[in-house]
Coordinates of C-alpha atoms in Angstrom, one line a residue:
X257 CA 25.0 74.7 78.4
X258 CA 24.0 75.7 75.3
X259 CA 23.5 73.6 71.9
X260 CA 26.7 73.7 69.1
X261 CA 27.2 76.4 67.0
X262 CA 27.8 75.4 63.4
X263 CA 26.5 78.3 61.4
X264 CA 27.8 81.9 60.5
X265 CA 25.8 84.8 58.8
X266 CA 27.9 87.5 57.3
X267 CA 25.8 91.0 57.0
X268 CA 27.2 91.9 53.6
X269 CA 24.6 94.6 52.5
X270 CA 26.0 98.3 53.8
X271 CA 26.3 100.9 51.5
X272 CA 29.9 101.4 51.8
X273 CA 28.6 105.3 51.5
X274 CA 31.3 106.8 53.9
X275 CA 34.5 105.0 52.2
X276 CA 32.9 106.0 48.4
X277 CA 33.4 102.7 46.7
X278 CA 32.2 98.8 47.6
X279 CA 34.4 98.2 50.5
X280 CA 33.5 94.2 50.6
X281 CA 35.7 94.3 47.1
X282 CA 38.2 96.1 48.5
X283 CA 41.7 94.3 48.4
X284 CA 43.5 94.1 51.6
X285 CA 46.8 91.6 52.0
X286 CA 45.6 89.8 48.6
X287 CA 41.9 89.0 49.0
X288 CA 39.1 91.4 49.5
X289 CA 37.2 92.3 52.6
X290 CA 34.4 89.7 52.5
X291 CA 36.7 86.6 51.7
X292 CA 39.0 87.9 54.6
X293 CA 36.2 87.3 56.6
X294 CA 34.2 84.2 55.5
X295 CA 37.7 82.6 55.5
X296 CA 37.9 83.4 59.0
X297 CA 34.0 82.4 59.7
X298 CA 35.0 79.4 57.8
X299 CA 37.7 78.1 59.8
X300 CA 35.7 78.1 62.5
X301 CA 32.0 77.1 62.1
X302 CA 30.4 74.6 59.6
X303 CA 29.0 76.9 57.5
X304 CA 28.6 80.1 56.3
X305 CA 25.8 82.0 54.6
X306 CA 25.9 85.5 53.6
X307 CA 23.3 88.0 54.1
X308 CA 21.9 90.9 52.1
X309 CA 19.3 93.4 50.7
X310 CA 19.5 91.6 47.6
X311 CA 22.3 88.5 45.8
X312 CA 23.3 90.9 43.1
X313 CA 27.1 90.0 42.4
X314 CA 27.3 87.7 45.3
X315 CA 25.8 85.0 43.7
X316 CA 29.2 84.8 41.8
X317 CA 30.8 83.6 45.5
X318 CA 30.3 79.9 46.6
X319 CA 28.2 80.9 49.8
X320 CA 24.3 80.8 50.5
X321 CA 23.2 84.2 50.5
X322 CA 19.8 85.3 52.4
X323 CA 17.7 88.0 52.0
X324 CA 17.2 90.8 54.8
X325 CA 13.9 91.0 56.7
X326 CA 11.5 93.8 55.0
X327 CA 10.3 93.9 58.3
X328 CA 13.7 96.3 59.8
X329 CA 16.1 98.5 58.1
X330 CA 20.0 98.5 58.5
X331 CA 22.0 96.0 59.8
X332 CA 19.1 95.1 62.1
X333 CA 17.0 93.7 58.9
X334 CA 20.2 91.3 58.4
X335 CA 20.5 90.1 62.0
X336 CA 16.9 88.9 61.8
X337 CA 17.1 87.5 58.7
X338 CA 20.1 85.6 59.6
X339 CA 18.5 84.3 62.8
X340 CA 15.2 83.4 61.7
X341 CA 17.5 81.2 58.7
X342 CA 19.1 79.6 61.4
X343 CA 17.9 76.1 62.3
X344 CA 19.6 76.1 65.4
X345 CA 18.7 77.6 68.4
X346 CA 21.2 80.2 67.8
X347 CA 23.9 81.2 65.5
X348 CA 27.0 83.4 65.0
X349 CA 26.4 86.7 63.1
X350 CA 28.4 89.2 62.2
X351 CA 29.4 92.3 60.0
X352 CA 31.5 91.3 57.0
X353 CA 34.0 94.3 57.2
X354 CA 35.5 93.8 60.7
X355 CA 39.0 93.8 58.9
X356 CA 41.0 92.4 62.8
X357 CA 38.2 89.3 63.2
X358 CA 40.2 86.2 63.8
X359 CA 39.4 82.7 64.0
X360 CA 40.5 82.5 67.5
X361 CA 38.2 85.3 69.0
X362 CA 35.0 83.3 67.3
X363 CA 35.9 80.0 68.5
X364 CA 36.4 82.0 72.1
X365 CA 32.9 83.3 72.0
X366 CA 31.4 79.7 70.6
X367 CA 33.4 78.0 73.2
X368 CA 32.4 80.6 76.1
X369 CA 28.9 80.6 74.5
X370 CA 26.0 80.1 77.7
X371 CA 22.3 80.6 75.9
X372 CA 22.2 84.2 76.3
X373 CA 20.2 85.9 73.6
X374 CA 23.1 88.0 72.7
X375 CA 26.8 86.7 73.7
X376 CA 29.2 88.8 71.6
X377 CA 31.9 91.4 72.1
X378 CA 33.1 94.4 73.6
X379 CA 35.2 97.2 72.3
X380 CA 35.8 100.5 73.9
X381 CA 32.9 102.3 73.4
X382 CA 30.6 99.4 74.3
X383 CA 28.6 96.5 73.1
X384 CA 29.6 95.1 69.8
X385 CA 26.2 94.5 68.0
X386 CA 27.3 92.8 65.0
X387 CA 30.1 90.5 66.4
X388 CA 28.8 87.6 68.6
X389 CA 26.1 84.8 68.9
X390 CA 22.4 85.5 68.6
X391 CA 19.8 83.1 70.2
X392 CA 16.4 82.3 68.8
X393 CA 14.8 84.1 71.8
X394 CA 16.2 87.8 71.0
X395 CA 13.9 87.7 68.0
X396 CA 11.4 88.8 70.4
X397 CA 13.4 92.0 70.8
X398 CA 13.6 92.7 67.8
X399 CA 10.8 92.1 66.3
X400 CA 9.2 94.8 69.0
X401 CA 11.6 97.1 68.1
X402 CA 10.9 96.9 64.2
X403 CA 7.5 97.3 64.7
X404 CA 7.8 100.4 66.8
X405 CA 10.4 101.8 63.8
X406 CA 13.6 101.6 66.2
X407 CA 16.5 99.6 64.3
X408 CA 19.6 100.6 66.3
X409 CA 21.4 97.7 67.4
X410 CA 23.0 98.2 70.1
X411 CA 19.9 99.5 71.5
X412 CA 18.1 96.1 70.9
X413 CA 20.9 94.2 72.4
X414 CA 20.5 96.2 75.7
X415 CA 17.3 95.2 76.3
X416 CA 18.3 91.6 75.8
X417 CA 20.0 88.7 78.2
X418 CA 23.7 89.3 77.1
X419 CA 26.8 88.6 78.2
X420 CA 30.6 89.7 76.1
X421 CA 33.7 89.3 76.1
X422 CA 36.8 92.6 76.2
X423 CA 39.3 92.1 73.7
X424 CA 41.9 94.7 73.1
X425 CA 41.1 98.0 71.2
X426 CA 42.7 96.7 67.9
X427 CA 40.3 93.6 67.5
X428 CA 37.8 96.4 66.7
X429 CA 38.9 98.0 63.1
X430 CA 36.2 98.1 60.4
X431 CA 36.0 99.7 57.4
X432 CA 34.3 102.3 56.7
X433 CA 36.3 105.4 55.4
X434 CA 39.0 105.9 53.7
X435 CA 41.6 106.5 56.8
X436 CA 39.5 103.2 58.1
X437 CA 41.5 101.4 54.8
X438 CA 44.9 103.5 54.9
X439 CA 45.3 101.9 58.6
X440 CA 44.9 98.7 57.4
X441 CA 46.7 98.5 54.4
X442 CA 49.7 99.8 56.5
X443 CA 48.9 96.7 58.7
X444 CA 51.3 94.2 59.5
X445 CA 49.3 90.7 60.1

């Protein structure tokens, strides 16, 4: 059995260069992307940090924010940032514009949680990198893999003890072009 998970990191710190504007400030059913999912981080684990290349305007929001690794690039230099932060032997990380995360598919993954290095989801087209519960021990993974100048995620994860869980097609939407925010915004929560 593994130990309680009471923190979540929320990688804040793409580019939003596909959609053509800052997607985390995006407005969607009254709040913007990154509330919609800190909320749901919230309602879930004990605390919540955010995680990014630098504060900038998210030191106007109430949450911790913590720098990315200089030692990776992408979202892989916010994974290990969040997990070398964590004081626990693991924490839940994940990307802050997954626009169909609920509450109840993170306190599944905490609750189905077994030590693995890297216990998340999985969507159609595979592993779900930057959705699910990272242990202390993956950082061994990735670290090799930054050194060697390879920051693909789902990569990394592959060559880690993991374990996921299926949820249906719909629990996948993120934002990241414009037709990515047309199908949410004719969502009906």
């Amino acid at each position: 059995m593994a130990g309680r998970i009471e923190i979540a990191y929320v990688l804040a710190g793409g580019r939003s260069s596909r959609i053509g504007t800052d997607k985390l400030s995006l407005i969607i059913d009254g709040v913007t992307l990154l509330e919609h999912t800190t909320t749901k981080c919230a309602a879930v684990l004990d605390q919540v940090k955010l995680v990014a290349p630098k504060v900038g305007k998210l030191s106007e929001l109430s949450f911790p924010v913590v720098l990315d690794s200089p030692s990776a690039a992408g979202p892989m230099a916010g994974v290990i940032a969040a997990v070398e932060d964590c004081r626990a032997e693991s924490c839940f990380v994940t990307a802050a514009d997954l626009f169909d995360l609920r509450a109840e598919v993170i306190a599944l993954l905490v609750s189905q949680y077994r030590g693995q290095q890297y216990f998340g989801l999985m969507e159609p087209l595979g592993i779900q990198p930057l959705c699910g519960i990272y242990h202390k021990s993956a950082l061994t993974v990735l670290y090799a893999r930054a050194n060697q100048g390879r920051f693909g995620m789902t990569d990394a994860v592959r060559q880690m003890d993991t374990d996921s869980i299926v949820l249906p097609q719909d629990q996948w939407r993120n934002i990241n072009t414009p037709e990515d925010l047309a199908s949410v915004r004719d969502y009906d929560a």
